[in-house]
């Protein structure tokens, strides 16, 4: 079967141990999590896990259904890249001297729409927001000058839907509770 990169978005209460419960679901199915980000959502008191994983649709459907069985999980969804808008953030640390010796690093920063986050006498930190492939391209371009440190965040994503699906889910649930 063909493997696709899926973005799984899990809405949950902010409870200790939930991250472990969710990650166990992936590991039991021998699925390697490519990236994982957890943050507050637009709904007060609700946190959002954004997880990316390569698998097939049948498997990701099972994983999402299994995640939804967790008591602290409100709802989980999965998407392909066509259905979400996503970004990652990367930081690159390079010697300031390399920047002063040549304008190539400055040109790369402009080309990739990156920016200097901090410049000291000894090192400079460049920040870039983009997709994985663009971030890696900048890494390889900067590495010829010697990247001292590099870090990349997990994916953050929002759907192309006009409304937050969880809001409709919570609204429907509230209506059911009223009778």
PDB file of C-alpha atoms in Angstrom:
ATOM      1  CA  UNK A   1       0.000   0.000   0.000  1.00  0.00           C
ATOM      2  CA  UNK A   2       1.080   3.553  -0.714  1.00  0.00           C
ATOM      3  CA  UNK A   3       2.068   5.613   2.328  1.00  0.00           C
ATOM      4  CA  UNK A   4       0.844   9.181   2.593  1.00  0.00           C
ATOM      5  CA  UNK A   5       1.821  11.842   5.114  1.00  0.00           C
ATOM      6  CA  UNK A   6      -1.255  12.433   7.259  1.00  0.00           C
ATOM      7  CA  UNK A   7      -1.767  15.247   9.726  1.00  0.00           C
ATOM      8  CA  UNK A   8      -3.725  14.079  12.753  1.00  0.00           C
ATOM      9  CA  UNK A   9      -5.321  16.808  14.856  1.00  0.00           C
ATOM     10  CA  UNK A  10      -6.486  15.777  18.315  1.00  0.00           C
ATOM     11  CA  UNK A  11      -8.544  18.072  20.537  1.00  0.00           C
ATOM     12  CA  UNK A  12      -8.355  17.235  24.213  1.00  0.00           C
ATOM     13  CA  UNK A  13      -8.462  18.479  27.741  1.00  0.00           C
ATOM     14  CA  UNK A  14      -5.040  19.395  29.100  1.00  0.00           C
ATOM     15  CA  UNK A  15      -4.404  16.364  31.334  1.00  0.00           C
ATOM     16  CA  UNK A  16      -1.108  14.815  32.415  1.00  0.00           C
ATOM     17  CA  UNK A  17      -0.326  11.506  30.740  1.00  0.00           C
ATOM     18  CA  UNK A  18      -2.493  12.015  27.650  1.00  0.00           C
ATOM     19  CA  UNK A  19       0.519  12.519  25.386  1.00  0.00           C
ATOM     20  CA  UNK A  20       1.831   9.130  26.505  1.00  0.00           C
ATOM     21  CA  UNK A  21      -1.538   7.478  25.854  1.00  0.00           C
ATOM     22  CA  UNK A  22      -1.710   8.948  22.350  1.00  0.00           C
ATOM     23  CA  UNK A  23       1.877   8.059  21.450  1.00  0.00           C
ATOM     24  CA  UNK A  24       1.365   4.461  22.602  1.00  0.00           C
ATOM     25  CA  UNK A  25      -1.425   4.092  20.028  1.00  0.00           C
ATOM     26  CA  UNK A  26       1.066   4.928  17.273  1.00  0.00           C
ATOM     27  CA  UNK A  27       3.871   2.774  18.651  1.00  0.00           C
ATOM     28  CA  UNK A  28       1.643  -0.306  19.072  1.00  0.00           C
ATOM     29  CA  UNK A  29       0.821  -0.056  15.370  1.00  0.00           C
ATOM     30  CA  UNK A  30       4.527   0.367  14.500  1.00  0.00           C
ATOM     31  CA  UNK A  31       3.879   3.885  13.171  1.00  0.00           C
ATOM     32  CA  UNK A  32       6.704   6.376  13.503  1.00  0.00           C
ATOM     33  CA  UNK A  33       5.555   9.875  14.436  1.00  0.00           C
ATOM     34  CA  UNK A  34       7.275  12.333  12.068  1.00  0.00           C
ATOM     35  CA  UNK A  35       6.419  15.420  14.122  1.00  0.00           C
ATOM     36  CA  UNK A  36       4.299  16.342  17.092  1.00  0.00           C
ATOM     37  CA  UNK A  37       3.213  19.700  18.424  1.00  0.00           C
ATOM     38  CA  UNK A  38       0.903  20.412  21.349  1.00  0.00           C
ATOM     39  CA  UNK A  39      -0.586  23.810  22.092  1.00  0.00           C
ATOM     40  CA  UNK A  40      -3.702  25.584  23.246  1.00  0.00           C
ATOM     41  CA  UNK A  41      -6.480  25.758  20.650  1.00  0.00           C
ATOM     42  CA  UNK A  42      -8.848  28.606  19.808  1.00  0.00           C
ATOM     43  CA  UNK A  43     -11.348  27.094  22.268  1.00  0.00           C
ATOM     44  CA  UNK A  44     -10.601  27.923  25.900  1.00  0.00           C
ATOM     45  CA  UNK A  45      -9.533  24.909  27.942  1.00  0.00           C
ATOM     46  CA  UNK A  46      -9.031  22.738  24.863  1.00  0.00           C
ATOM     47  CA  UNK A  47      -5.581  21.703  23.706  1.00  0.00           C
ATOM     48  CA  UNK A  48      -4.613  20.642  20.225  1.00  0.00           C
ATOM     49  CA  UNK A  49      -2.154  17.917  19.257  1.00  0.00           C
ATOM     50  CA  UNK A  50      -0.841  18.115  15.695  1.00  0.00           C
ATOM     51  CA  UNK A  51       0.812  14.850  14.707  1.00  0.00           C
ATOM     52  CA  UNK A  52       2.224  13.845  11.330  1.00  0.00           C
ATOM     53  CA  UNK A  53       2.734  10.250  10.309  1.00  0.00           C
ATOM     54  CA  UNK A  54       3.264   8.262   7.096  1.00  0.00           C
ATOM     55  CA  UNK A  55       0.738   5.487   6.669  1.00  0.00           C
ATOM     56  CA  UNK A  56      -2.252   4.455   4.553  1.00  0.00           C
ATOM     57  CA  UNK A  57      -5.814   5.702   4.970  1.00  0.00           C
ATOM     58  CA  UNK A  58      -7.159   2.472   6.440  1.00  0.00           C
ATOM     59  CA  UNK A  59      -4.517   2.532   9.194  1.00  0.00           C
ATOM     60  CA  UNK A  60      -4.864   6.241  10.018  1.00  0.00           C
ATOM     61  CA  UNK A  61      -8.636   5.862  10.243  1.00  0.00           C
ATOM     62  CA  UNK A  62      -8.170   3.100  12.836  1.00  0.00           C
ATOM     63  CA  UNK A  63      -5.621   5.174  14.764  1.00  0.00           C
ATOM     64  CA  UNK A  64      -7.916   8.206  14.938  1.00  0.00           C
ATOM     65  CA  UNK A  65     -10.857   6.063  16.105  1.00  0.00           C
ATOM     66  CA  UNK A  66      -8.637   4.539  18.777  1.00  0.00           C
ATOM     67  CA  UNK A  67      -7.437   7.984  19.917  1.00  0.00           C
ATOM     68  CA  UNK A  68     -11.045   9.149  20.245  1.00  0.00           C
ATOM     69  CA  UNK A  69     -11.701   6.343  22.741  1.00  0.00           C
ATOM     70  CA  UNK A  70      -9.391   8.069  25.248  1.00  0.00           C
ATOM     71  CA  UNK A  71     -11.526   9.680  27.945  1.00  0.00           C
ATOM     72  CA  UNK A  72      -9.759  13.071  27.808  1.00  0.00           C
ATOM     73  CA  UNK A  73      -9.927  13.297  24.008  1.00  0.00           C
ATOM     74  CA  UNK A  74     -12.827  15.366  22.695  1.00  0.00           C
ATOM     75  CA  UNK A  75     -12.368  14.632  18.980  1.00  0.00           C
ATOM     76  CA  UNK A  76      -9.676  13.664  16.506  1.00  0.00           C
ATOM     77  CA  UNK A  77      -9.436  14.185  12.759  1.00  0.00           C
ATOM     78  CA  UNK A  78      -6.949  13.294  10.031  1.00  0.00           C
ATOM     79  CA  UNK A  79      -6.070  15.222   6.914  1.00  0.00           C
ATOM     80  CA  UNK A  80      -3.859  15.055   3.857  1.00  0.00           C
ATOM     81  CA  UNK A  81      -1.613  18.010   2.986  1.00  0.00           C
ATOM     82  CA  UNK A  82      -4.224  19.266   0.488  1.00  0.00           C
ATOM     83  CA  UNK A  83      -6.752  19.747   3.285  1.00  0.00           C
ATOM     84  CA  UNK A  84      -4.649  21.819   5.704  1.00  0.00           C
ATOM     85  CA  UNK A  85      -2.484  24.909   5.781  1.00  0.00           C
ATOM     86  CA  UNK A  86       0.693  24.088   7.641  1.00  0.00           C
ATOM     87  CA  UNK A  87       4.078  25.460   8.628  1.00  0.00           C
ATOM     88  CA  UNK A  88       7.138  24.600  10.643  1.00  0.00           C
ATOM     89  CA  UNK A  89       9.735  26.863  12.268  1.00  0.00           C
ATOM     90  CA  UNK A  90      13.491  26.310  12.136  1.00  0.00           C
ATOM     91  CA  UNK A  91      16.431  27.986  13.842  1.00  0.00           C
ATOM     92  CA  UNK A  92      19.968  27.909  12.432  1.00  0.00           C
ATOM     93  CA  UNK A  93      23.022  29.070  14.365  1.00  0.00           C
ATOM     94  CA  UNK A  94      26.009  30.196  12.297  1.00  0.00           C
ATOM     95  CA  UNK A  95      29.237  32.052  13.055  1.00  0.00           C
ATOM     96  CA  UNK A  96      28.813  35.810  12.725  1.00  0.00           C
ATOM     97  CA  UNK A  97      32.231  35.923  11.101  1.00  0.00           C
ATOM     98  CA  UNK A  98      30.857  33.885   8.165  1.00  0.00           C
ATOM     99  CA  UNK A  99      28.211  36.540   7.631  1.00  0.00           C
ATOM    100  CA  UNK A 100      30.786  39.327   7.735  1.00  0.00           C
ATOM    101  CA  UNK A 101      33.155  37.590   5.285  1.00  0.00           C
ATOM    102  CA  UNK A 102      30.572  37.157   2.524  1.00  0.00           C
ATOM    103  CA  UNK A 103      27.116  38.400   1.614  1.00  0.00           C
ATOM    104  CA  UNK A 104      25.993  34.908   0.545  1.00  0.00           C
ATOM    105  CA  UNK A 105      24.323  34.155   3.882  1.00  0.00           C
ATOM    106  CA  UNK A 106      22.408  37.421   3.746  1.00  0.00           C
ATOM    107  CA  UNK A 107      21.300  36.568   0.186  1.00  0.00           C
ATOM    108  CA  UNK A 108      20.133  33.123   1.357  1.00  0.00           C
ATOM    109  CA  UNK A 109      18.169  34.704   4.202  1.00  0.00           C
ATOM    110  CA  UNK A 110      16.436  36.987   1.691  1.00  0.00           C
ATOM    111  CA  UNK A 111      15.878  34.206  -0.867  1.00  0.00           C
ATOM    112  CA  UNK A 112      14.171  31.936   1.676  1.00  0.00           C
ATOM    113  CA  UNK A 113      12.252  34.736   3.434  1.00  0.00           C
ATOM    114  CA  UNK A 114      14.096  33.932   6.646  1.00  0.00           C
ATOM    115  CA  UNK A 115      15.255  36.528   9.159  1.00  0.00           C
ATOM    116  CA  UNK A 116      18.038  37.165  11.609  1.00  0.00           C
ATOM    117  CA  UNK A 117      16.673  36.535  15.079  1.00  0.00           C
ATOM    118  CA  UNK A 118      19.835  37.429  16.994  1.00  0.00           C
ATOM    119  CA  UNK A 119      23.306  38.612  16.068  1.00  0.00           C
ATOM    120  CA  UNK A 120      26.136  38.569  18.597  1.00  0.00           C
ATOM    121  CA  UNK A 121      29.879  39.003  18.128  1.00  0.00           C
ATOM    122  CA  UNK A 122      30.372  35.227  17.926  1.00  0.00           C
ATOM    123  CA  UNK A 123      27.187  33.732  16.519  1.00  0.00           C
ATOM    124  CA  UNK A 124      23.978  34.613  14.698  1.00  0.00           C
ATOM    125  CA  UNK A 125      20.620  32.871  14.756  1.00  0.00           C
ATOM    126  CA  UNK A 126      18.490  32.724  11.639  1.00  0.00           C
ATOM    127  CA  UNK A 127      14.800  31.862  11.824  1.00  0.00           C
ATOM    128  CA  UNK A 128      12.741  30.451   8.992  1.00  0.00           C
ATOM    129  CA  UNK A 129       9.075  29.513   8.754  1.00  0.00           C
ATOM    130  CA  UNK A 130       8.021  27.197   5.958  1.00  0.00           C
ATOM    131  CA  UNK A 131       7.493  23.662   4.787  1.00  0.00           C
ATOM    132  CA  UNK A 132       9.896  20.839   5.618  1.00  0.00           C
ATOM    133  CA  UNK A 133      11.543  20.746   2.193  1.00  0.00           C
ATOM    134  CA  UNK A 134      12.186  24.522   2.152  1.00  0.00           C
ATOM    135  CA  UNK A 135      13.621  24.413   5.664  1.00  0.00           C
ATOM    136  CA  UNK A 136      15.935  21.556   4.711  1.00  0.00           C
ATOM    137  CA  UNK A 137      17.014  23.401   1.552  1.00  0.00           C
ATOM    138  CA  UNK A 138      18.092  26.408   3.611  1.00  0.00           C
ATOM    139  CA  UNK A 139      19.899  24.102   6.034  1.00  0.00           C
ATOM    140  CA  UNK A 140      21.943  22.537   3.221  1.00  0.00           C
ATOM    141  CA  UNK A 141      22.641  25.969   1.706  1.00  0.00           C
ATOM    142  CA  UNK A 142      23.823  27.372   5.050  1.00  0.00           C
ATOM    143  CA  UNK A 143      25.764  24.264   5.980  1.00  0.00           C
ATOM    144  CA  UNK A 144      28.538  25.085   3.537  1.00  0.00           C
ATOM    145  CA  UNK A 145      29.294  28.004   5.894  1.00  0.00           C
ATOM    146  CA  UNK A 146      29.084  25.713   8.936  1.00  0.00           C
ATOM    147  CA  UNK A 147      25.773  25.474  10.772  1.00  0.00           C
ATOM    148  CA  UNK A 148      26.687  25.222  14.481  1.00  0.00           C
ATOM    149  CA  UNK A 149      23.205  24.272  15.668  1.00  0.00           C
ATOM    150  CA  UNK A 150      19.917  23.514  13.947  1.00  0.00           C
ATOM    151  CA  UNK A 151      16.456  22.776  15.254  1.00  0.00           C
ATOM    152  CA  UNK A 152      13.091  22.391  13.538  1.00  0.00           C
ATOM    153  CA  UNK A 153       9.670  22.417  15.169  1.00  0.00           C
ATOM    154  CA  UNK A 154       6.885  20.007  14.496  1.00  0.00           C
ATOM    155  CA  UNK A 155       4.134  20.933  12.117  1.00  0.00           C
ATOM    156  CA  UNK A 156       1.403  23.338  13.100  1.00  0.00           C
ATOM    157  CA  UNK A 157      -1.705  23.168  10.943  1.00  0.00           C
ATOM    158  CA  UNK A 158      -5.168  24.547  10.504  1.00  0.00           C
ATOM    159  CA  UNK A 159      -7.813  23.123   8.221  1.00  0.00           C
ATOM    160  CA  UNK A 160      -9.104  24.802   5.099  1.00  0.00           C
ATOM    161  CA  UNK A 161     -12.614  24.434   6.534  1.00  0.00           C
ATOM    162  CA  UNK A 162     -14.486  27.703   7.125  1.00  0.00           C
ATOM    163  CA  UNK A 163     -15.156  26.793  10.754  1.00  0.00           C
ATOM    164  CA  UNK A 164     -13.491  24.824  13.518  1.00  0.00           C
ATOM    165  CA  UNK A 165     -14.926  21.297  13.274  1.00  0.00           C
ATOM    166  CA  UNK A 166     -14.607  20.847  17.016  1.00  0.00           C
ATOM    167  CA  UNK A 167     -16.913  23.848  17.605  1.00  0.00           C
ATOM    168  CA  UNK A 168     -19.685  22.125  15.624  1.00  0.00           C
ATOM    169  CA  UNK A 169     -19.012  18.853  17.449  1.00  0.00           C
ATOM    170  CA  UNK A 170     -19.237  20.579  20.856  1.00  0.00           C
ATOM    171  CA  UNK A 171     -22.361  22.484  19.821  1.00  0.00           C
ATOM    172  CA  UNK A 172     -24.063  19.268  18.642  1.00  0.00           C
ATOM    173  CA  UNK A 173     -23.055  17.539  21.862  1.00  0.00           C
ATOM    174  CA  UNK A 174     -24.486  20.375  23.941  1.00  0.00           C
ATOM    175  CA  UNK A 175     -27.784  20.204  22.016  1.00  0.00           C
ATOM    176  CA  UNK A 176     -27.971  16.449  22.647  1.00  0.00           C
ATOM    177  CA  UNK A 177     -27.405  16.997  26.360  1.00  0.00           C
ATOM    178  CA  UNK A 178     -30.303  19.471  26.495  1.00  0.00           C
ATOM    179  CA  UNK A 179     -32.544  16.794  25.041  1.00  0.00           C
TER     180      UNK A 179
END
